[in-house]
Structures are given as C-alpha cells and as structure tokens.
GROMACS .gro file of C-alpha atoms in nm:
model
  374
    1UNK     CA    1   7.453  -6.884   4.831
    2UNK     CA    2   7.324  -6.885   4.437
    3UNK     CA    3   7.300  -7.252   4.419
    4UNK     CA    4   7.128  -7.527   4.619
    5UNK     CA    5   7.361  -7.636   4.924
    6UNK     CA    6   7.455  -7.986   4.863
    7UNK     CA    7   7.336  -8.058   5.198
    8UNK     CA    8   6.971  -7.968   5.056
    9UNK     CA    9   7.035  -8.120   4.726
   10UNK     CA   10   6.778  -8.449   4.689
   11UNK     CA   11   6.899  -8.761   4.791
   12UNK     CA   12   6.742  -9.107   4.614
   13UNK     CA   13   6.843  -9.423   4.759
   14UNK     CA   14   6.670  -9.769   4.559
   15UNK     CA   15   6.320  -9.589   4.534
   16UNK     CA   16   6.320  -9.333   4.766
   17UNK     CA   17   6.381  -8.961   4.728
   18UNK     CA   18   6.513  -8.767   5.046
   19UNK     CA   19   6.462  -8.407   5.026
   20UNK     CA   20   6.791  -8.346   5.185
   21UNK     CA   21   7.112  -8.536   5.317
   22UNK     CA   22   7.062  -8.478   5.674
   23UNK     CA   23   6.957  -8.802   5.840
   24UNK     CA   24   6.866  -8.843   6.230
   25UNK     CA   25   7.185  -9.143   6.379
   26UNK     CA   26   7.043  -9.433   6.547
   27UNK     CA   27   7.076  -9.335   6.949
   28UNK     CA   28   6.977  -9.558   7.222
   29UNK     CA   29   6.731  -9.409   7.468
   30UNK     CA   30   6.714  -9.708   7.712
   31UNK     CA   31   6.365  -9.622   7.813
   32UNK     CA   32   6.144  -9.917   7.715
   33UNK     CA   33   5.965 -10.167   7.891
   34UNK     CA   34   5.964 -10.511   7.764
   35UNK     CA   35   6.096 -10.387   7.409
   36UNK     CA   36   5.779 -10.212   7.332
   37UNK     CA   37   5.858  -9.816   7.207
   38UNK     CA   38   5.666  -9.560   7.414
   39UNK     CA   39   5.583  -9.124   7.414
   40UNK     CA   40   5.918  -9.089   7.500
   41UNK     CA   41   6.020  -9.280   7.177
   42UNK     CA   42   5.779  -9.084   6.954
   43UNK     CA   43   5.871  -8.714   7.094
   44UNK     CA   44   6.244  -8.827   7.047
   45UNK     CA   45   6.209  -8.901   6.737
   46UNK     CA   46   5.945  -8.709   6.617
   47UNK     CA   47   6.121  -8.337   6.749
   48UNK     CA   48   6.405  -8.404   6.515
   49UNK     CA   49   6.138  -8.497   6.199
   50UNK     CA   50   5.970  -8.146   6.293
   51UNK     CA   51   6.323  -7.993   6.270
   52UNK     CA   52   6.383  -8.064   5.965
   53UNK     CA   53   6.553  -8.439   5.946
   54UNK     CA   54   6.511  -8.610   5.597
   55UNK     CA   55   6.536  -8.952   5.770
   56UNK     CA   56   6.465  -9.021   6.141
   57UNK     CA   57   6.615  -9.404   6.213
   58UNK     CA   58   6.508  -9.549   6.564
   59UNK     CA   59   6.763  -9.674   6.819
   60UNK     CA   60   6.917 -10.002   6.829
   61UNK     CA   61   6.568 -10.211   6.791
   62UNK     CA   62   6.674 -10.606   6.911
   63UNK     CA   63   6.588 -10.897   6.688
   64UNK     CA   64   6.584 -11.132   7.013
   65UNK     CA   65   6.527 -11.016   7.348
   66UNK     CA   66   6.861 -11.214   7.407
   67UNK     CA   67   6.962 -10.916   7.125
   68UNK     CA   68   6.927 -10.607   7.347
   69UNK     CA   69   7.220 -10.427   7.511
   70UNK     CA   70   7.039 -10.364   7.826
   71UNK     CA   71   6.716 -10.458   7.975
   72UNK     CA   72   6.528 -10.114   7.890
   73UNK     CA   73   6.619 -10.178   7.496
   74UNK     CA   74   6.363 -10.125   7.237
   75UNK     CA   75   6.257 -10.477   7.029
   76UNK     CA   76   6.123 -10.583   6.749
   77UNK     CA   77   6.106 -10.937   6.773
   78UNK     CA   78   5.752 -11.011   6.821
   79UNK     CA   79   5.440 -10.883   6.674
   80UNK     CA   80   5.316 -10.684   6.920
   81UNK     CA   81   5.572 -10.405   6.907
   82UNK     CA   82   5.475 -10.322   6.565
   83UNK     CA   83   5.171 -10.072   6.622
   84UNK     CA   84   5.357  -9.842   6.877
   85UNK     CA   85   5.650  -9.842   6.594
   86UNK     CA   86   5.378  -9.772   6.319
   87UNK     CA   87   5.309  -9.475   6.506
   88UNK     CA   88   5.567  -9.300   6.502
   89UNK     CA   89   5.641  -9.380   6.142
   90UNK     CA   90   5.341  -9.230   6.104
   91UNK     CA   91   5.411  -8.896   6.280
   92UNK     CA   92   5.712  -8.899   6.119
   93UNK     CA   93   5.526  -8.936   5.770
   94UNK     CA   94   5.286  -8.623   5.864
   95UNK     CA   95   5.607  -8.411   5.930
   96UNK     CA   96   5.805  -8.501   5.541
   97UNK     CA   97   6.029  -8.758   5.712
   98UNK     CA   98   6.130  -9.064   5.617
   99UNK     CA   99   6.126  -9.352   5.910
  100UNK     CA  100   6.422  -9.567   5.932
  101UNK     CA  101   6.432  -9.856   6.169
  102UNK     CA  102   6.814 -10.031   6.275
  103UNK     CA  103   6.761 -10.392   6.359
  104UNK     CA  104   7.059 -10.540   6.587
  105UNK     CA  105   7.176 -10.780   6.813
  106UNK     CA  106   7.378 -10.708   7.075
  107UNK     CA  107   7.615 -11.039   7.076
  108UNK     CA  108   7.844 -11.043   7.396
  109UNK     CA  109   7.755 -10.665   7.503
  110UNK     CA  110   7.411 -10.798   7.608
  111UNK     CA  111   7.264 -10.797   7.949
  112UNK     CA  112   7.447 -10.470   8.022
  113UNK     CA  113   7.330 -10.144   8.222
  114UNK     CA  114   7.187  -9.894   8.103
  115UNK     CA  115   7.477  -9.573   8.092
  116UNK     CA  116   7.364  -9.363   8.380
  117UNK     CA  117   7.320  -9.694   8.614
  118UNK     CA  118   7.665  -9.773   8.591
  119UNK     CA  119   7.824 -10.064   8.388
  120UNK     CA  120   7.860 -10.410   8.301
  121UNK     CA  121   7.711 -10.661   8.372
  122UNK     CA  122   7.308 -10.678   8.509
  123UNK     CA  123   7.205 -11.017   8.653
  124UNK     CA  124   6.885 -11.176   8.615
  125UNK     CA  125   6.725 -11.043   8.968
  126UNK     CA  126   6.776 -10.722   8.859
  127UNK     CA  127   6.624 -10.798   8.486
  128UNK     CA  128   6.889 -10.939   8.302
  129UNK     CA  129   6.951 -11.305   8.158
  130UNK     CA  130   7.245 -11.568   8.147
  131UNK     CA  131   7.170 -11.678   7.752
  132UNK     CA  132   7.417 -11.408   7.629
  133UNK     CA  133   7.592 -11.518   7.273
  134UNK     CA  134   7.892 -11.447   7.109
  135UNK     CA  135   8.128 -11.608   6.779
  136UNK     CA  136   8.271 -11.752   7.028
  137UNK     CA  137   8.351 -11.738   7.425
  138UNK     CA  138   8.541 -11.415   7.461
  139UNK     CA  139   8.347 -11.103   7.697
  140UNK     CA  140   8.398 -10.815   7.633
  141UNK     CA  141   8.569 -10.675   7.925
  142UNK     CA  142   8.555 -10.915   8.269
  143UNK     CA  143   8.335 -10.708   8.363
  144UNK     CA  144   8.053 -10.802   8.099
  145UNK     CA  145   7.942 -11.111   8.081
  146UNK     CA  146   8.089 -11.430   7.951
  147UNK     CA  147   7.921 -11.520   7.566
  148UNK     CA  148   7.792 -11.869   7.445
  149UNK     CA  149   7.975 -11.957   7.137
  150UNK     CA  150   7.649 -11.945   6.887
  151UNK     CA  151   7.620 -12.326   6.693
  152UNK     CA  152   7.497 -12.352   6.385
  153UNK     CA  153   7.092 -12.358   6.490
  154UNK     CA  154   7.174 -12.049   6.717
  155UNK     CA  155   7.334 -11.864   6.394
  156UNK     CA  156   7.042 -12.019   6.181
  157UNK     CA  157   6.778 -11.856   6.451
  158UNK     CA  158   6.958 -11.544   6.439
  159UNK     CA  159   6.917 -11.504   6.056
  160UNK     CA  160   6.578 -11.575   6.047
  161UNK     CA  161   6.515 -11.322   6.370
  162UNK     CA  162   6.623 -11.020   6.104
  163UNK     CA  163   6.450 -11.157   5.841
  164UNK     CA  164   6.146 -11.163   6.056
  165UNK     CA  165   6.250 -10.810   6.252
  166UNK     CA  166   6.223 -10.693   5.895
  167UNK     CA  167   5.905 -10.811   5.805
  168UNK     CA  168   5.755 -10.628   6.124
  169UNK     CA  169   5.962 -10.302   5.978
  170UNK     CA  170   5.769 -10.347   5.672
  171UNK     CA  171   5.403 -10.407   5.856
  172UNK     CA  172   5.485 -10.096   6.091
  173UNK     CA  173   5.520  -9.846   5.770
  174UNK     CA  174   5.927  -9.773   5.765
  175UNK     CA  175   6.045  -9.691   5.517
  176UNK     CA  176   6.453  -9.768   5.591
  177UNK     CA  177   6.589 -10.073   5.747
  178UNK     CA  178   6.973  -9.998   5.864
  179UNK     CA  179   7.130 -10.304   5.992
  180UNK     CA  180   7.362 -10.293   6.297
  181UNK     CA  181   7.718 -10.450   6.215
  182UNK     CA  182   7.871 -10.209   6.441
  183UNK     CA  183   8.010 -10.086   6.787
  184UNK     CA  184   8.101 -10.424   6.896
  185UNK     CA  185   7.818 -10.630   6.863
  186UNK     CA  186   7.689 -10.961   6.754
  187UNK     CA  187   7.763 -10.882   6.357
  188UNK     CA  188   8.057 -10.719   6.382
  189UNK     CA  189   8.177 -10.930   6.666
  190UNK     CA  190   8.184 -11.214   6.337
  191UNK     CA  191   8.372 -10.974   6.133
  192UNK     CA  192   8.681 -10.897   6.364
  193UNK     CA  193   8.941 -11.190   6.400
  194UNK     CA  194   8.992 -11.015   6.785
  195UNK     CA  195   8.639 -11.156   6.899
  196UNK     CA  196   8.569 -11.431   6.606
  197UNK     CA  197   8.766 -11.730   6.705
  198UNK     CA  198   8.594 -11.972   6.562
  199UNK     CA  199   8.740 -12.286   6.313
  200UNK     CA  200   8.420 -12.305   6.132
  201UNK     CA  201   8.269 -12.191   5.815
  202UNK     CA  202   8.151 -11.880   5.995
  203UNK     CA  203   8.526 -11.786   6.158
  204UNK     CA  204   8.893 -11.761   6.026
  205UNK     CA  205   8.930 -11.628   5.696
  206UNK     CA  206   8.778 -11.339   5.568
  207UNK     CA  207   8.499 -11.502   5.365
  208UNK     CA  208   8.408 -11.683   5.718
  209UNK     CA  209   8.374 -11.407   5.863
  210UNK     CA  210   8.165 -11.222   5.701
  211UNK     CA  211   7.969 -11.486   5.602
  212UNK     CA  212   7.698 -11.416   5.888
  213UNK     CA  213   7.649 -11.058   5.739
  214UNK     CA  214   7.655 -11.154   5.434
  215UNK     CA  215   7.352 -11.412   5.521
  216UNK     CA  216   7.103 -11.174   5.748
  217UNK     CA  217   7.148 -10.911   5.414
  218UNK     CA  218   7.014 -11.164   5.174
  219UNK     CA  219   6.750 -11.289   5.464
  220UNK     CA  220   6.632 -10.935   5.494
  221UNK     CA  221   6.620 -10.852   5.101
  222UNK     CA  222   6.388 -11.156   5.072
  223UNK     CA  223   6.104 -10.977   5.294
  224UNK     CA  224   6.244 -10.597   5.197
  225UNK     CA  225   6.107 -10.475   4.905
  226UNK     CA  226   6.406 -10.360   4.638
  227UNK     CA  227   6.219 -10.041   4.592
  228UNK     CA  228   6.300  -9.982   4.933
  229UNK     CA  229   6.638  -9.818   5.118
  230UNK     CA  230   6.856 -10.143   5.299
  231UNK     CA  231   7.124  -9.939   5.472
  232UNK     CA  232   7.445 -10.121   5.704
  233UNK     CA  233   7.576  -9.939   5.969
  234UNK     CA  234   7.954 -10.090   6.013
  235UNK     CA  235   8.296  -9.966   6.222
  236UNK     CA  236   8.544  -9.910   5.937
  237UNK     CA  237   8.824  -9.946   6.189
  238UNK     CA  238   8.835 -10.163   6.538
  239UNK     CA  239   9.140  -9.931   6.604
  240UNK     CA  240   9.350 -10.194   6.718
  241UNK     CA  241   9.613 -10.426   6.594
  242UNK     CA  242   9.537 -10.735   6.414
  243UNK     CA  243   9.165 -10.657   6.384
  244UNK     CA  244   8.951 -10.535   6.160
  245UNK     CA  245   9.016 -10.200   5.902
  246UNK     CA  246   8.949 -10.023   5.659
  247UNK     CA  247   9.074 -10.279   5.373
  248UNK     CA  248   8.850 -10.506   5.465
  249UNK     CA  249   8.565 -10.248   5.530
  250UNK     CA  250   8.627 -10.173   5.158
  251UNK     CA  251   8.648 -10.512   5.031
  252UNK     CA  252   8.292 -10.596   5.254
  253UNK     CA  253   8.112 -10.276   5.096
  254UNK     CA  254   8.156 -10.448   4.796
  255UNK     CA  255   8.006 -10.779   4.861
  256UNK     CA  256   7.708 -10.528   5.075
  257UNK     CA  257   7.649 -10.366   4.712
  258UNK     CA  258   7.633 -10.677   4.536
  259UNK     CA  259   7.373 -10.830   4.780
  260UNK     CA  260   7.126 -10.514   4.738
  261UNK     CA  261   7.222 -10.278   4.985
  262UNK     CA  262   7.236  -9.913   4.908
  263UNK     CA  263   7.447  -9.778   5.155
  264UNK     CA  264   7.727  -9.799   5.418
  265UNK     CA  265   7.684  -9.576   5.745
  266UNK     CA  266   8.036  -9.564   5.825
  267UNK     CA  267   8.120  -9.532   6.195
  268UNK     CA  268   8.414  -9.678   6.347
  269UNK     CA  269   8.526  -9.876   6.708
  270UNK     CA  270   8.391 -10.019   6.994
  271UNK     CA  271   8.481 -10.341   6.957
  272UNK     CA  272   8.753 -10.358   7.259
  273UNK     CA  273   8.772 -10.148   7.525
  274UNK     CA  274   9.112  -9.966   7.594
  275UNK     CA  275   9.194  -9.861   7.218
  276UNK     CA  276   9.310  -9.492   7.136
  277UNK     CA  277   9.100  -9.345   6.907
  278UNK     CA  278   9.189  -9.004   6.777
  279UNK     CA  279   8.815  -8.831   6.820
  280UNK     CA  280   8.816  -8.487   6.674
  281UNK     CA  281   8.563  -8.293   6.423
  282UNK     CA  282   8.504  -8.549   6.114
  283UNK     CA  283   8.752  -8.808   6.261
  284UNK     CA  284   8.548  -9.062   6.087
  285UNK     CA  285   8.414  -8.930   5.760
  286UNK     CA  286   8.770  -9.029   5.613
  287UNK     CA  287   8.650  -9.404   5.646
  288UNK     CA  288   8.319  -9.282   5.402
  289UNK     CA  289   8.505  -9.120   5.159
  290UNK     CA  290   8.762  -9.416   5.113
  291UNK     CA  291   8.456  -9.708   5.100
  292UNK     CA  292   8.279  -9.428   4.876
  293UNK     CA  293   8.541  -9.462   4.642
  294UNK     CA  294   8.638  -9.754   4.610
  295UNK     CA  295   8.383  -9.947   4.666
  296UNK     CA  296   8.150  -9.776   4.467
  297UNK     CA  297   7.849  -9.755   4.698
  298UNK     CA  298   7.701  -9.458   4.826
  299UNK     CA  299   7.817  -9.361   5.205
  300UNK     CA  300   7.689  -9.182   5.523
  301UNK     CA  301   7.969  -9.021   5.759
  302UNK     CA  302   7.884  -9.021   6.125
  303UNK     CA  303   8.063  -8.878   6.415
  304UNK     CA  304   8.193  -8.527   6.606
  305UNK     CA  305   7.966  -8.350   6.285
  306UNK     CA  306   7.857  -8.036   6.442
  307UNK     CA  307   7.854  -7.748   6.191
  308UNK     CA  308   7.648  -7.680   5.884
  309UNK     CA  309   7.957  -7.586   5.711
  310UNK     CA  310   8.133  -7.869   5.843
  311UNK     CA  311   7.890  -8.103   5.698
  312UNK     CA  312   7.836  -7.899   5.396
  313UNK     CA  313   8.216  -7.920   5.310
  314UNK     CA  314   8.216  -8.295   5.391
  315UNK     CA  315   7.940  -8.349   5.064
  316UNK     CA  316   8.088  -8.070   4.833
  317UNK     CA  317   8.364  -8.247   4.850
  318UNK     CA  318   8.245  -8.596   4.762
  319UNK     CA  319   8.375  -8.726   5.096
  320UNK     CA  320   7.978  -8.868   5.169
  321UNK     CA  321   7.655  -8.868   5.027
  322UNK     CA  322   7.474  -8.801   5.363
  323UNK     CA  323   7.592  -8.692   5.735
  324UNK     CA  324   7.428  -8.871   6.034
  325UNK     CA  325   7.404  -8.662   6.299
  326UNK     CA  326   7.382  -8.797   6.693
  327UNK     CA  327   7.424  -8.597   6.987
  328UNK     CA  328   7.406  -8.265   6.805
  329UNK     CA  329   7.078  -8.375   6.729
  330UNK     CA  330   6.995  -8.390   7.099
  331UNK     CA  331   7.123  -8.052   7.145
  332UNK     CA  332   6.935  -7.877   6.861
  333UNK     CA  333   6.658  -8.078   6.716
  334UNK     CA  334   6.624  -7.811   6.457
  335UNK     CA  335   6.962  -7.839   6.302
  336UNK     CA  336   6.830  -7.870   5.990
  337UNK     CA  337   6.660  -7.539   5.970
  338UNK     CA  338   6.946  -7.355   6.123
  339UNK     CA  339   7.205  -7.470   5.885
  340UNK     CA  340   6.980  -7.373   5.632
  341UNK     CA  341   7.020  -7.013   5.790
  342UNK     CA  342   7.386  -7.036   5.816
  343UNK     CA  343   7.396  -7.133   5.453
  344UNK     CA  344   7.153  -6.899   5.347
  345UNK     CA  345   6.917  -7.135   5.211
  346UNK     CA  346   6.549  -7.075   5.216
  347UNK     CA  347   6.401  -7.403   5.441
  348UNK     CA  348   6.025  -7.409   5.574
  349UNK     CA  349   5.998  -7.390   5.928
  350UNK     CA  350   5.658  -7.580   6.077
  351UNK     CA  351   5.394  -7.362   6.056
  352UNK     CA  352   5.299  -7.358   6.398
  353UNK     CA  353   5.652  -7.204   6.453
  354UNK     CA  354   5.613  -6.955   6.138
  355UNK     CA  355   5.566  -6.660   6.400
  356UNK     CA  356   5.902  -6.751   6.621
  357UNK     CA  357   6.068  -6.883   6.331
  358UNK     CA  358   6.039  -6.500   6.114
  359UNK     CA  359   6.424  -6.372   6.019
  360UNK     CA  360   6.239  -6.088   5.868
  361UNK     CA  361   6.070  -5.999   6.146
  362UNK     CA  362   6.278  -6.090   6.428
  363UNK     CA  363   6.063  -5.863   6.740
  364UNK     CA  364   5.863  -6.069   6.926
  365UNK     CA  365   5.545  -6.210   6.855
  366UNK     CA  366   5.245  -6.289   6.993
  367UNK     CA  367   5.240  -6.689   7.002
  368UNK     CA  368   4.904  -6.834   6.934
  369UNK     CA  369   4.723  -6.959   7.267
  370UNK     CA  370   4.787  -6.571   7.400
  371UNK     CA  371   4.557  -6.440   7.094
  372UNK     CA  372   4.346  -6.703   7.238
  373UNK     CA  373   4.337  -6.546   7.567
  374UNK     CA  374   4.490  -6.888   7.750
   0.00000   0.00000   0.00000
C-alpha cells in the first residue's frame, strides 16, 4: 500500500492519541480470587500490548462484589485491588499501550458459574451469595437466580460504586474507563422494557429507563478527568420483540455524547436467552456505522472481526472508528503486527522478537539465550 492503512492511522479520543485503531475487547478470564487481578491477568493482557494492541481494556471489573458474574470475577470495589491493576497498566505503559479498565455490574446474571463449570446458578456453599439485584424481579432464565428489585438507596449505592470504581481506575494509572451497559446486565437490564418493569422514575418510558445510565456517566465524569477517554460498551439490539434496538441505541448515543463520553463500543444481545441472532463476519459493525452516523459520536465495532482486511474495509469505509477484537485476540496475540504484513505496512515488532520477527530474512535464527550458551 502507498498510504497509511486506516487501521494504523492515529486515533485521538478527549486527550489521548492511539497510535492505531486496534483495541484489545473486554474478555472475562474468571480466574481471580476475591476480585483481586493476578499473573494470569497481567500475561493476558500484557501478550496482546506486546503484539501490537493500541488499547488493552481489562475484563468485566465489578463495582460491588454483589456486581460480579461469577465468584472468580475481577473487582474493583475496594482499595486494595488497585496496586495489582496499577501493574499491569504499567506493563502495558512500557509496551506503547494504552490501559483501559470496563467497570460493570452484573444485575440479575450474578452469582453464576464460571463457563467451563457449567451454568446457572452457584449457591453460597459453593461461593456464591443470595443479594443478587435486578430493575426489578425477573431472572434471567429459571435457572439463574431470582433478582431483588433495586430501591432507590440500592440504585443510589450503585451510582456512587462507579463513581468510586472510577476513582480507583484513576489511582491505578488507566488511562480508559469503558462502562458496561451491555450483554444483559445490571445497566442494560434498566434500558430494555423486557427486564425493566418498574413504575418508577427509573422504569417505563424511555427517559426512565435510561435514566440509571445516564446517572453513573455523570457520577463517573465527576472523578474522570475530561482529558481522559470515557468509553460505553452497549447491545445495539436485544434481538427480540418489544425490546430494545437500534432507534433507541441511536437516540441514547446522543444523550452519552452530551454527558462527556467519547465513544460507543457497539455490541449487541444477551439480554434473553433463546433469541436468533444472525452471527456471521461483521454481523454487528452495521449497529456502529448507524449510531456513527447519526448520532454523531465516534464508534467501535465488535464481533466475528477476524481479518486485517476485514477490519481495514470496516474503517475505510467509515462504518467505525476502531475494531475491538475478542477471541481472535486469544488466538493470535500479535494480530496487530500481522495485519500490518497483510497490508503491507511497516509495524515494529518487540525487539526481543526482531530476530524471529525478520521478513527479510526469513531462515532461521539463532534466538538469544543459545548465543548465550543456555
């Protein structure tokens, strides 16, 4: 290629300049103890910051340990998490990356197994609890457990648990805070009119419910600094009659930008169980292009992007401003550097990899602990 590859052209968000537009999805690793992030945590993350990521965001981090999907969840709702977090913002720092942390709650799809355990719900003599919360008293599937209807001092200690989750993103060095209102759980269980039943000022119309978004946004920009990226992950789509869509997706980026936040990661589902979702290469990235457009607001597609073209096609067209990659991440933490192959762009590999990494001289080489004599 003669020109820069959109997918390597800077990206600035509020104050900060990403050197490309390939950003590292939130995934949930289930592998912490009491909240508190761990090695695993830091090699996770920090593989995909030495392949090449421009931003690295954490898994699902719970506001409330009420807030976590399953018992091995990571937190950040009390001080003491912070320094393992500030570490790996830091290693992500060393590598060019910049650290992005997604605060959540997990609403009625709390107390749940972890994937490979099975399903549903866990009980509290295997490590789970019983004060799981909800808009109101619908579960999720009968299997999962039954939600509290949050009052108004539940909803009030749920702001205030981002606000403060944020403050602790702040002290730990991130640089991104991405808020969950996604997937089915506590802030987009508000949104949809399938799981929001409530007849208060925080249920019914579509002011009510998004009222509870709307409030943790303007409780994290009073602790976030402007200068700063405040990024909301949402589903565009619950994929099922009478819920929520894209209209309303559109209309909500709106009141997002006007509150301060920069951009919408646009995913999509997992609100009910049972819906037919078409899943296919890009299935979502429709969703960004429309909230893009006519909301004005920058937007990150997510979902089944695999290919450098793929996701170079998706920017050169206007269709996003950034891809989040998931699970291809997991299968090639260097994605980055390999789509820069495939699009003949020119990226720097680590330098400990120069010798492995050489197109130009693709024979083998000796690595460095064998000139050592190890």
């Amino acid at each position: 290629m003669s020109s820069i590859p959109h997918l390597f052209t800077p990206l600035t968000l509020a104050g900060i300049t990403f050197p490309s537009r390939i950003f590292v999805s939130p995934m949930c690793q289930y592998s912490s103890v009491d909240g508190f992030a761990n090695d695993w945590h830091l090699v996770n993350l920090g593989s995909r910051a030495v392949g090449g990521a421009a931003l690295a965001i954490t898994e699902a981090a719970a506001v409330l340990p009420e807030g976590r999907i399953s018992p091995q969840d990571l937190g950040i709702w009390k001080d003491e998490h912070v320094p393992e977090l500030r570490r790996i913002a830091n290693f992500l720092h060393a590598q060019g990356t910049r650290a992005g942390v997604q605060l959540a709650h997990a609403g009625r799809k709390a107390s749940t197994s972890v994937p490979w355990l099975g399903d549903g719900l866990v009980s509290p003599a295997n490590g789970g609890w019983t004060n799981v919360f909800g808009p109101s008293a619908i579960p999720f599937a009968p299997h999962y457990p039954l939600p509290q209807a949050l009052d108004g001092d539940g909803i009030a200690r749920v702001t205030e648990a981002f606000r403060r989750a944020a403050t602790r993103a702040l002290n730990a060095g991130f640089d991104v805070v991405e808020v969950h209102a996604a997937h089915g759980y506590l802030l987009n269980e508000f949104l949809s009119p399938l799981s929001n039943r409530r007849g208060d000022g925080h249920g019914g119309s579509f002011d009510n419910r998004t009222r509870l978004l709307l409030e943790v946004v303007d409780a994290i920009r009073e602790v976030w600094p402007l200068e700063l990226p405040l990024l909301v992950r949402i589903s565009a789509s619950d994929w099922a009659e009478g819920g929520w869509d894209l209209p309303q997706s559109v209309e909500l980026a709106r009141l997002l930008k006007g509150r301060g936040v920069d951009m919408i990661d646009v995913s999509s589902g997992g609100l009910v169980p049972g819906v037919a979702i078409p899943v296919g290469p890009g299935y979502q990235t429709p969703f960004a292009a429309q909230i893009r457009r006519e909301a004005q607001i920058p937007a990150g597609a997510v979902g089944m992007i695999t290919d450098a073209e793929q996701a170079e096609q998706i920017l050169s067209t206007g269709q996003a401003d950034a891809v989040l990659l998931a699970r291809e991440f997991l299968r090639d933490p260097y994605w980055p550097l390999h789509a820069a192959q495939k699009l003949d762009y020119s990226a720097s590999w680590p330098k400990q990899y120069l010798r492995a990494a050489s197109r130009e001289n693709p024979a083998r080489q000796p690595i460095a602990a064998a000139e050592q004599g190890v």
